[in-house]
């Protein structure tokens, strides 16, 4: 299903960049990978959820996107690998080790191999390329940065490292804000930066990930928003909120705690000036007008992705929408 289905000639041969966090974003990334050939799609994954744990470097969002595009992802858990076994966890438990962050036996191979290559001085970009090759992934999946950026969640009990908040405390603490440690020093990864500057870049798709903790770290990197602003390249986001609920993860709860209405409109307002287009679910169609009043073009489609077909259809709809926002002077389009 990898034929190049870009109906609209404006995008043919052009490059699409997708920004993705974990589960929700990875679904659309998969859909895009089924519609776009490898040379036309680059997925930039959030790395601010990364953490050192049990002596290994873990990159959850990179792994979720990689495993999803490799068709190996665990659909019950939403993370990790399908058909996983947990002998390592059981053995660690017996030794009194930390088992709150579940690490499957096959998944451990990823963390061990990544950590070994990082210790040998490889960049996270180079490590990711190696792991993708091993998993037979053709499309480019790249980290947002090779420098450390770590999300800290501000709660009434003080700051929590992201995985401590998300997994160990199961998102229970009330959130009052976020801090991305290292964001001031971190640079976009080399391929991310060159794609942002690439004249062949036709659009940026912000996948339906958590805006605050999965997408914001990517946009907050030095120069990213400025470069997006400077280029007449449409930026289109797919709402991660449908009918006031996040399909997966704590986005709706976070919005409530941040005194933001957990609505597609509030997400559009959050993305503010960054967006040219916003894709909302048919169940939120009544919000389209209010969102359009922000100066954002709105597309109303089914955004709930249950099947592979849903993922492909949403990808198609997003790319068709992008094409309508792509203003390429006619003389560039050539005859016909
Ligand atoms: N999420 C959980 O809720 N519980 C876990 O035990 C857990 C383990 C885990 C291991 C590897 C990995 O790549 C992801 C894992 N996740 C787990 C999900 C992870 O916390 C989230 O995917 C991201 O950090 C949020 O996008």
mmCIF file of C-alpha atoms and ligand atoms in Angstrom:
data_model
loop_
_atom_site.group_PDB
_atom_site.id
_atom_site.type_symbol
_atom_site.label_atom_id
_atom_site.label_comp_id
_atom_site.label_asym_id
_atom_site.label_seq_id
_atom_site.Cartn_x
_atom_site.Cartn_y
_atom_site.Cartn_z
ATOM 1 C CA UNK A 1 0.000 0.000 0.000
ATOM 2 C CA UNK A 2 2.971 2.203 -0.434
ATOM 3 C CA UNK A 3 2.054 3.579 -3.808
ATOM 4 C CA UNK A 4 2.401 7.294 -4.009
ATOM 5 C CA UNK A 5 -1.252 8.323 -3.610
ATOM 6 C CA UNK A 6 -0.762 12.047 -3.614
ATOM 7 C CA UNK A 7 -3.678 12.844 -5.854
ATOM 8 C CA UNK A 8 -2.896 16.511 -5.918
ATOM 9 C CA UNK A 9 0.142 17.219 -8.105
ATOM 10 C CA UNK A 10 1.165 20.121 -5.828
ATOM 11 C CA UNK A 11 2.647 17.644 -3.355
ATOM 12 C CA UNK A 12 4.058 15.078 -5.758
ATOM 13 C CA UNK A 13 7.793 14.691 -5.216
ATOM 14 C CA UNK A 14 7.640 17.084 -2.275
ATOM 15 C CA UNK A 15 8.613 16.254 1.310
ATOM 16 C CA UNK A 16 6.267 15.989 4.259
ATOM 17 C CA UNK A 17 7.459 16.267 7.860
ATOM 18 C CA UNK A 18 5.343 14.712 10.611
ATOM 19 C CA UNK A 19 5.837 15.640 14.281
ATOM 20 C CA UNK A 20 4.853 12.835 16.619
ATOM 21 C CA UNK A 21 4.804 11.819 20.263
ATOM 22 C CA UNK A 22 3.680 8.424 21.421
ATOM 23 C CA UNK A 23 0.636 6.346 20.713
ATOM 24 C CA UNK A 24 -1.842 8.746 19.067
ATOM 25 C CA UNK A 25 0.769 10.380 16.895
ATOM 26 C CA UNK A 26 2.276 7.064 15.843
ATOM 27 C CA UNK A 27 -1.078 5.921 14.427
ATOM 28 C CA UNK A 28 -1.194 8.799 11.966
ATOM 29 C CA UNK A 29 2.531 8.405 11.260
ATOM 30 C CA UNK A 30 1.755 4.818 10.229
ATOM 31 C CA UNK A 31 -1.075 6.010 7.979
ATOM 32 C CA UNK A 32 1.230 8.557 6.348
ATOM 33 C CA UNK A 33 3.895 5.875 5.830
ATOM 34 C CA UNK A 34 1.347 3.808 3.899
ATOM 35 C CA UNK A 35 0.500 6.735 1.623
ATOM 36 C CA UNK A 36 3.895 8.378 1.131
ATOM 37 C CA UNK A 37 7.044 6.713 -0.200
ATOM 38 C CA UNK A 38 10.084 6.728 2.116
ATOM 39 C CA UNK A 39 11.794 9.640 0.351
ATOM 40 C CA UNK A 40 8.742 11.874 0.914
ATOM 41 C CA UNK A 41 8.088 11.362 4.617
ATOM 42 C CA UNK A 42 10.223 12.111 7.694
ATOM 43 C CA UNK A 43 8.811 11.566 11.165
ATOM 44 C CA UNK A 44 10.299 13.726 13.911
ATOM 45 C CA UNK A 45 9.715 12.099 17.302
ATOM 46 C CA UNK A 46 9.617 13.746 20.719
ATOM 47 C CA UNK A 47 12.539 12.801 22.959
ATOM 48 C CA UNK A 48 11.613 14.803 26.053
ATOM 49 C CA UNK A 49 10.001 11.678 27.546
ATOM 50 C CA UNK A 50 13.406 9.946 27.419
ATOM 51 C CA UNK A 51 14.982 8.863 30.667
ATOM 52 C CA UNK A 52 17.807 6.858 32.142
ATOM 53 C CA UNK A 53 16.425 3.872 34.026
ATOM 54 C CA UNK A 54 18.124 0.747 35.398
ATOM 55 C CA UNK A 55 21.314 1.896 33.677
ATOM 56 C CA UNK A 56 19.811 2.138 30.153
ATOM 57 C CA UNK A 57 18.642 5.098 28.054
ATOM 58 C CA UNK A 58 14.974 4.720 27.161
ATOM 59 C CA UNK A 59 13.323 6.711 24.335
ATOM 60 C CA UNK A 60 9.623 5.796 24.602
ATOM 61 C CA UNK A 61 8.238 7.947 21.776
ATOM 62 C CA UNK A 62 10.999 6.981 19.321
ATOM 63 C CA UNK A 63 10.339 3.327 20.197
ATOM 64 C CA UNK A 64 6.562 3.639 19.840
ATOM 65 C CA UNK A 65 6.923 5.217 16.376
ATOM 66 C CA UNK A 66 9.594 2.696 15.312
ATOM 67 C CA UNK A 67 7.668 -0.340 16.520
ATOM 68 C CA UNK A 68 4.445 0.982 14.955
ATOM 69 C CA UNK A 69 6.013 1.555 11.525
ATOM 70 C CA UNK A 70 7.687 -1.862 11.771
ATOM 71 C CA UNK A 71 4.271 -3.404 12.449
ATOM 72 C CA UNK A 72 5.638 -4.836 15.716
ATOM 73 C CA UNK A 73 3.836 -2.618 18.235
ATOM 74 C CA UNK A 74 1.837 -4.027 21.136
ATOM 75 C CA UNK A 75 -1.699 -2.837 20.420
ATOM 76 C CA UNK A 76 -3.109 -3.914 23.789
ATOM 77 C CA UNK A 77 -0.570 -1.939 25.825
ATOM 78 C CA UNK A 78 -0.142 0.936 23.339
ATOM 79 C CA UNK A 79 3.623 0.745 23.855
ATOM 80 C CA UNK A 80 6.345 -1.911 23.618
ATOM 81 C CA UNK A 81 6.370 -4.935 21.354
ATOM 82 C CA UNK A 82 3.691 -7.435 20.373
ATOM 83 C CA UNK A 83 4.021 -10.975 21.716
ATOM 84 C CA UNK A 84 6.260 -9.726 24.494
ATOM 85 C CA UNK A 85 7.500 -11.900 27.378
ATOM 86 C CA UNK A 86 8.329 -10.613 30.845
ATOM 87 C CA UNK A 87 10.923 -13.030 32.249
ATOM 88 C CA UNK A 88 13.395 -10.174 32.822
ATOM 89 C CA UNK A 89 10.799 -8.250 34.832
ATOM 90 C CA UNK A 90 9.970 -11.318 36.944
ATOM 91 C CA UNK A 91 13.654 -11.946 37.620
ATOM 92 C CA UNK A 92 14.211 -8.282 38.487
ATOM 93 C CA UNK A 93 11.227 -8.395 40.859
ATOM 94 C CA UNK A 94 12.771 -11.377 42.632
ATOM 95 C CA UNK A 95 15.941 -9.340 43.178
ATOM 96 C CA UNK A 96 13.947 -6.427 44.562
ATOM 97 C CA UNK A 97 14.664 -4.237 41.520
ATOM 98 C CA UNK A 98 12.426 -1.393 40.261
ATOM 99 C CA UNK A 99 9.648 -2.865 38.151
ATOM 100 C CA UNK A 100 7.139 0.035 38.032
ATOM 101 C CA UNK A 101 8.286 0.754 34.465
ATOM 102 C CA UNK A 102 7.484 -2.451 32.586
ATOM 103 C CA UNK A 103 10.331 -3.556 30.306
ATOM 104 C CA UNK A 104 9.616 -6.588 28.121
ATOM 105 C CA UNK A 105 12.343 -9.058 27.159
ATOM 106 C CA UNK A 106 12.402 -8.063 23.462
ATOM 107 C CA UNK A 107 12.011 -4.366 24.328
ATOM 108 C CA UNK A 108 15.098 -4.638 26.534
ATOM 109 C CA UNK A 109 17.158 -5.453 23.418
ATOM 110 C CA UNK A 110 16.286 -1.992 22.056
ATOM 111 C CA UNK A 111 17.324 -0.257 25.280
ATOM 112 C CA UNK A 112 20.546 -2.271 25.631
ATOM 113 C CA UNK A 113 21.549 -1.712 21.973
ATOM 114 C CA UNK A 114 20.660 1.994 22.057
ATOM 115 C CA UNK A 115 22.595 2.481 25.314
ATOM 116 C CA UNK A 116 25.639 0.607 23.990
ATOM 117 C CA UNK A 117 25.782 2.723 20.810
ATOM 118 C CA UNK A 118 25.256 5.956 22.761
ATOM 119 C CA UNK A 119 28.067 4.963 25.150
ATOM 120 C CA UNK A 120 30.293 4.391 22.090
ATOM 121 C CA UNK A 121 29.664 8.031 21.155
ATOM 122 C CA UNK A 122 26.962 7.596 18.502
ATOM 123 C CA UNK A 123 24.393 10.406 18.320
ATOM 124 C CA UNK A 124 20.762 9.566 19.068
ATOM 125 C CA UNK A 125 20.086 10.213 15.355
ATOM 126 C CA UNK A 126 22.720 7.654 14.311
ATOM 127 C CA UNK A 127 21.454 5.152 16.887
ATOM 128 C CA UNK A 128 17.868 5.598 15.690
ATOM 129 C CA UNK A 129 18.936 5.043 12.063
ATOM 130 C CA UNK A 130 20.717 1.815 13.126
ATOM 131 C CA UNK A 131 17.689 0.551 15.058
ATOM 132 C CA UNK A 132 15.319 1.403 12.183
ATOM 133 C CA UNK A 133 17.561 -0.485 9.764
ATOM 134 C CA UNK A 134 17.495 -3.499 12.071
ATOM 135 C CA UNK A 135 13.695 -3.311 12.213
ATOM 136 C CA UNK A 136 13.423 -3.031 8.419
ATOM 137 C CA UNK A 137 11.831 0.434 8.528
ATOM 138 C CA UNK A 138 12.240 2.316 5.227
ATOM 139 C CA UNK A 139 10.824 5.691 6.270
ATOM 140 C CA UNK A 140 12.970 8.174 8.188
ATOM 141 C CA UNK A 141 12.228 8.358 11.886
ATOM 142 C CA UNK A 142 14.463 10.910 13.594
ATOM 143 C CA UNK A 143 14.772 12.313 17.118
ATOM 144 C CA UNK A 144 13.775 15.964 17.514
ATOM 145 C CA UNK A 145 17.233 16.591 19.000
ATOM 146 C CA UNK A 146 20.497 14.737 19.728
ATOM 147 C CA UNK A 147 20.826 16.827 22.877
ATOM 148 C CA UNK A 148 19.085 15.939 26.138
ATOM 149 C CA UNK A 149 15.685 17.576 26.737
ATOM 150 C CA UNK A 150 13.633 16.262 29.663
ATOM 151 C CA UNK A 151 10.030 17.099 30.526
ATOM 152 C CA UNK A 152 9.336 17.812 34.171
ATOM 153 C CA UNK A 153 5.727 18.007 35.292
ATOM 154 C CA UNK A 154 4.926 20.650 37.916
ATOM 155 C CA UNK A 155 2.535 19.298 40.534
ATOM 156 C CA UNK A 156 1.356 20.301 43.984
ATOM 157 C CA UNK A 157 3.904 17.785 45.315
ATOM 158 C CA UNK A 158 6.731 19.492 43.398
ATOM 159 C CA UNK A 159 8.293 18.584 40.047
ATOM 160 C CA UNK A 160 8.122 15.041 38.719
ATOM 161 C CA UNK A 161 10.200 13.563 35.892
ATOM 162 C CA UNK A 162 7.824 12.723 33.087
ATOM 163 C CA UNK A 163 7.862 8.921 33.442
ATOM 164 C CA UNK A 164 7.506 9.232 37.199
ATOM 165 C CA UNK A 165 4.369 11.314 36.625
ATOM 166 C CA UNK A 166 3.011 9.314 33.692
ATOM 167 C CA UNK A 167 3.794 5.740 34.788
ATOM 168 C CA UNK A 168 4.907 5.551 38.414
ATOM 169 C CA UNK A 169 2.209 7.978 39.656
ATOM 170 C CA UNK A 170 -0.178 7.047 36.809
ATOM 171 C CA UNK A 171 -0.939 10.723 36.012
ATOM 172 C CA UNK A 172 -2.687 11.094 39.395
ATOM 173 C CA UNK A 173 -0.965 14.314 40.627
ATOM 174 C CA UNK A 174 -2.606 17.557 39.608
ATOM 175 C CA UNK A 175 -0.566 19.342 36.942
ATOM 176 C CA UNK A 176 0.145 23.066 37.147
ATOM 177 C CA UNK A 177 2.701 23.314 34.353
ATOM 178 C CA UNK A 178 5.698 21.812 32.579
ATOM 179 C CA UNK A 179 9.387 22.503 32.270
ATOM 180 C CA UNK A 180 11.600 21.177 29.485
ATOM 181 C CA UNK A 181 15.024 20.859 31.052
ATOM 182 C CA UNK A 182 17.786 21.434 28.491
ATOM 183 C CA UNK A 183 15.532 23.084 25.920
ATOM 184 C CA UNK A 184 17.586 26.311 25.984
ATOM 185 C CA UNK A 185 20.814 24.525 25.017
ATOM 186 C CA UNK A 186 19.375 21.790 22.791
ATOM 187 C CA UNK A 187 19.548 22.052 19.002
ATOM 188 C CA UNK A 188 17.118 20.452 16.538
ATOM 189 C CA UNK A 189 18.702 17.239 15.223
ATOM 190 C CA UNK A 190 20.728 17.724 12.007
ATOM 191 C CA UNK A 191 18.155 16.068 9.733
ATOM 192 C CA UNK A 192 15.299 17.955 11.431
ATOM 193 C CA UNK A 193 17.085 21.277 10.871
ATOM 194 C CA UNK A 194 18.013 20.526 7.257
ATOM 195 C CA UNK A 195 14.465 19.434 6.464
ATOM 196 C CA UNK A 196 13.105 22.633 8.005
ATOM 197 C CA UNK A 197 15.311 24.514 5.549
ATOM 198 C CA UNK A 198 14.782 22.133 2.619
ATOM 199 C CA UNK A 199 13.123 23.873 -0.376
ATOM 200 C CA UNK A 200 11.437 20.540 -1.136
ATOM 201 C CA UNK A 201 9.581 20.607 2.196
ATOM 202 C CA UNK A 202 5.891 21.064 1.328
ATOM 203 C CA UNK A 203 4.158 20.696 4.682
ATOM 204 C CA UNK A 204 4.430 19.904 8.369
ATOM 205 C CA UNK A 205 1.821 17.596 9.910
ATOM 206 C CA UNK A 206 1.452 17.715 13.696
ATOM 207 C CA UNK A 207 0.134 14.246 14.589
ATOM 208 C CA UNK A 208 -2.584 13.839 17.254
ATOM 209 C CA UNK A 209 -0.214 13.676 20.225
ATOM 210 C CA UNK A 210 -0.401 15.520 23.511
ATOM 211 C CA UNK A 211 0.192 19.191 22.627
ATOM 212 C CA UNK A 212 1.805 20.094 25.966
ATOM 213 C CA UNK A 213 4.260 17.267 26.554
ATOM 214 C CA UNK A 214 4.706 15.544 23.187
ATOM 215 C CA UNK A 215 4.515 18.310 20.590
ATOM 216 C CA UNK A 216 5.554 21.434 22.495
ATOM 217 C CA UNK A 217 9.116 20.175 23.220
ATOM 218 C CA UNK A 218 9.633 19.727 19.463
ATOM 219 C CA UNK A 219 8.275 23.185 18.575
ATOM 220 C CA UNK A 220 10.166 24.825 21.466
ATOM 221 C CA UNK A 221 13.588 23.800 20.122
ATOM 222 C CA UNK A 222 15.824 26.689 18.980
ATOM 223 C CA UNK A 223 14.718 28.104 15.675
ATOM 224 C CA UNK A 224 11.875 25.669 14.942
ATOM 225 C CA UNK A 225 8.917 28.044 15.312
ATOM 226 C CA UNK A 226 10.890 30.828 13.629
ATOM 227 C CA UNK A 227 11.766 28.611 10.652
ATOM 228 C CA UNK A 228 8.169 27.397 10.335
ATOM 229 C CA UNK A 229 7.033 31.004 10.476
ATOM 230 C CA UNK A 230 9.581 32.147 7.909
ATOM 231 C CA UNK A 231 8.642 29.508 5.346
ATOM 232 C CA UNK A 232 5.338 29.534 3.468
ATOM 233 C CA UNK A 233 4.972 25.868 4.353
ATOM 234 C CA UNK A 234 1.537 24.908 5.704
ATOM 235 C CA UNK A 235 1.498 23.512 9.226
ATOM 236 C CA UNK A 236 -1.503 21.294 9.845
ATOM 237 C CA UNK A 237 -2.372 19.655 13.169
ATOM 238 C CA UNK A 238 -4.830 16.852 13.867
ATOM 239 C CA UNK A 239 -6.720 17.373 17.106
ATOM 240 C CA UNK A 240 -5.820 14.833 19.815
ATOM 241 C CA UNK A 241 -9.062 15.750 21.593
ATOM 242 C CA UNK A 242 -12.392 14.432 20.321
ATOM 243 C CA UNK A 243 -15.587 15.471 22.090
ATOM 244 C CA UNK A 244 -13.656 16.689 25.104
ATOM 245 C CA UNK A 245 -11.725 13.470 25.533
ATOM 246 C CA UNK A 246 -8.181 12.472 24.671
ATOM 247 C CA UNK A 247 -8.300 9.240 22.754
ATOM 248 C CA UNK A 248 -5.280 8.011 24.710
ATOM 249 C CA UNK A 249 -3.262 9.455 27.561
ATOM 250 C CA UNK A 250 -3.752 12.305 30.004
ATOM 251 C CA UNK A 251 -4.185 15.252 27.601
ATOM 252 C CA UNK A 252 -7.814 15.963 28.597
ATOM 253 C CA UNK A 253 -7.019 15.659 32.330
ATOM 254 C CA UNK A 254 -4.002 17.950 31.917
ATOM 255 C CA UNK A 255 -6.108 20.522 30.096
ATOM 256 C CA UNK A 256 -8.714 20.491 32.852
ATOM 257 C CA UNK A 257 -5.983 20.976 35.479
ATOM 258 C CA UNK A 258 -4.464 23.792 33.436
ATOM 259 C CA UNK A 259 -7.916 25.390 33.420
ATOM 260 C CA UNK A 260 -8.134 24.898 29.671
ATOM 261 C CA UNK A 261 -11.392 23.490 28.346
ATOM 262 C CA UNK A 262 -10.464 20.044 26.999
ATOM 263 C CA UNK A 263 -11.824 20.807 23.558
ATOM 264 C CA UNK A 264 -10.502 20.807 20.008
ATOM 265 C CA UNK A 265 -10.974 24.605 20.042
ATOM 266 C CA UNK A 266 -8.691 24.943 23.082
ATOM 267 C CA UNK A 267 -6.031 22.860 21.304
ATOM 268 C CA UNK A 268 -6.268 25.119 18.231
ATOM 269 C CA UNK A 269 -5.898 28.149 20.518
ATOM 270 C CA UNK A 270 -2.920 26.507 22.227
ATOM 271 C CA UNK A 271 -1.145 25.968 18.904
ATOM 272 C CA UNK A 272 -2.036 29.553 18.169
ATOM 273 C CA UNK A 273 -0.049 31.185 15.376
ATOM 274 C CA UNK A 274 1.824 28.002 14.475
ATOM 275 C CA UNK A 275 -1.127 26.496 12.616
ATOM 276 C CA UNK A 276 -2.396 27.082 9.094
ATOM 277 C CA UNK A 277 -4.850 24.201 9.263
ATOM 278 C CA UNK A 278 -6.557 22.130 11.940
ATOM 279 C CA UNK A 279 -8.244 18.763 11.453
ATOM 280 C CA UNK A 280 -11.090 18.014 13.865
ATOM 281 C CA UNK A 281 -13.353 15.041 14.265
ATOM 282 C CA UNK A 282 -16.871 15.007 12.797
ATOM 283 C CA UNK A 283 -18.176 14.818 16.372
ATOM 284 C CA UNK A 284 -16.753 18.318 16.952
ATOM 285 C CA UNK A 285 -18.066 19.786 13.689
ATOM 286 C CA UNK A 286 -20.015 22.432 15.620
ATOM 287 C CA UNK A 287 -16.651 23.939 16.687
ATOM 288 C CA UNK A 288 -15.413 24.482 13.150
ATOM 289 C CA UNK A 289 -16.653 28.066 12.911
ATOM 290 C CA UNK A 290 -15.066 29.158 16.198
ATOM 291 C CA UNK A 291 -11.758 27.600 15.143
ATOM 292 C CA UNK A 292 -11.955 29.232 11.711
ATOM 293 C CA UNK A 293 -12.328 32.572 13.513
ATOM 294 C CA UNK A 294 -8.797 32.043 14.871
ATOM 295 C CA UNK A 295 -7.631 32.401 11.283
ATOM 296 C CA UNK A 296 -7.094 28.658 10.915
ATOM 297 C CA UNK A 297 -8.493 26.629 8.026
ATOM 298 C CA UNK A 298 -10.557 23.732 9.387
ATOM 299 C CA UNK A 299 -11.121 20.236 8.010
ATOM 300 C CA UNK A 300 -13.803 18.037 9.570
ATOM 301 C CA UNK A 301 -13.283 14.280 9.123
ATOM 302 C CA UNK A 302 -13.280 11.069 11.145
ATOM 303 C CA UNK A 303 -10.083 11.341 13.187
ATOM 304 C CA UNK A 304 -10.681 8.318 15.441
ATOM 305 C CA UNK A 305 -8.263 5.648 14.211
ATOM 306 C CA UNK A 306 -9.366 2.138 15.148
ATOM 307 C CA UNK A 307 -8.197 0.228 12.077
ATOM 308 C CA UNK A 308 -5.288 0.458 9.652
ATOM 309 C CA UNK A 309 -7.788 1.677 7.056
ATOM 310 C CA UNK A 310 -8.770 4.514 9.445
ATOM 311 C CA UNK A 311 -5.090 5.480 9.695
ATOM 312 C CA UNK A 312 -4.642 5.496 5.929
ATOM 313 C CA UNK A 313 -7.869 7.392 5.303
ATOM 314 C CA UNK A 314 -6.958 10.056 7.844
ATOM 315 C CA UNK A 315 -3.496 10.363 6.292
ATOM 316 C CA UNK A 316 -5.087 10.765 2.862
ATOM 317 C CA UNK A 317 -7.536 13.369 4.169
ATOM 318 C CA UNK A 318 -4.750 15.319 5.891
ATOM 319 C CA UNK A 319 -2.616 15.352 2.734
ATOM 320 C CA UNK A 320 -5.557 16.428 0.572
ATOM 321 C CA UNK A 321 -6.187 19.201 3.102
ATOM 322 C CA UNK A 322 -2.494 20.186 3.042
ATOM 323 C CA UNK A 323 -2.640 20.403 -0.749
ATOM 324 C CA UNK A 324 -5.487 22.936 -0.537
ATOM 325 C CA UNK A 325 -3.289 25.086 1.730
ATOM 326 C CA UNK A 326 -0.231 24.775 -0.480
ATOM 327 C CA UNK A 327 0.234 27.881 -2.569
ATOM 328 C CA UNK A 328 2.730 27.007 -5.255
ATOM 329 C CA UNK A 329 2.832 29.620 -8.048
ATOM 330 C CA UNK A 330 1.285 28.153 -11.197
ATOM 331 C CA UNK A 331 4.416 28.636 -13.287
ATOM 332 C CA UNK A 332 6.157 26.172 -10.946
ATOM 333 C CA UNK A 333 3.482 23.547 -11.533
ATOM 334 C CA UNK A 334 4.315 23.413 -15.219
ATOM 335 C CA UNK A 335 1.844 22.631 -17.980
ATOM 336 C CA UNK A 336 -1.298 20.586 -17.523
HETATM 337 N N1 LIG B 1 3.585 3.180 29.983
HETATM 338 C C1 LIG B 1 2.938 2.732 31.097
HETATM 339 O O1 LIG B 1 1.858 3.249 31.409
HETATM 340 N N2 LIG B 1 3.461 1.746 31.894
HETATM 341 C C2 LIG B 1 4.642 1.176 31.616
HETATM 342 O O2 LIG B 1 5.097 0.303 32.373
HETATM 343 C C3 LIG B 1 5.343 1.585 30.433
HETATM 344 C C4 LIG B 1 6.549 0.997 30.050
HETATM 345 C C5 LIG B 1 7.145 1.408 28.839
HETATM 346 C C6 LIG B 1 8.307 0.798 28.377
HETATM 347 C C7 LIG B 1 8.905 1.202 27.198
HETATM 348 C C8 LIG B 1 8.335 2.223 26.452
HETATM 349 O O3 LIG B 1 8.894 2.604 25.282
HETATM 350 C C9 LIG B 1 7.148 2.857 26.868
HETATM 351 C C10 LIG B 1 6.565 2.449 28.073
HETATM 352 N N3 LIG B 1 5.383 3.050 28.521
HETATM 353 C C11 LIG B 1 4.755 2.612 29.647
HETATM 354 C C12 LIG B 1 4.743 4.135 27.779
HETATM 355 C C13 LIG B 1 5.484 5.457 27.963
HETATM 356 O O4 LIG B 1 5.530 5.881 29.283
HETATM 357 C C14 LIG B 1 4.749 6.460 27.061
HETATM 358 O O5 LIG B 1 4.677 5.876 25.810
HETATM 359 C C15 LIG B 1 5.408 7.780 26.730
HETATM 360 O O6 LIG B 1 6.363 8.182 27.560
HETATM 361 C C16 LIG B 1 4.302 8.787 26.565
HETATM 362 O O7 LIG B 1 4.130 9.028 25.222
#
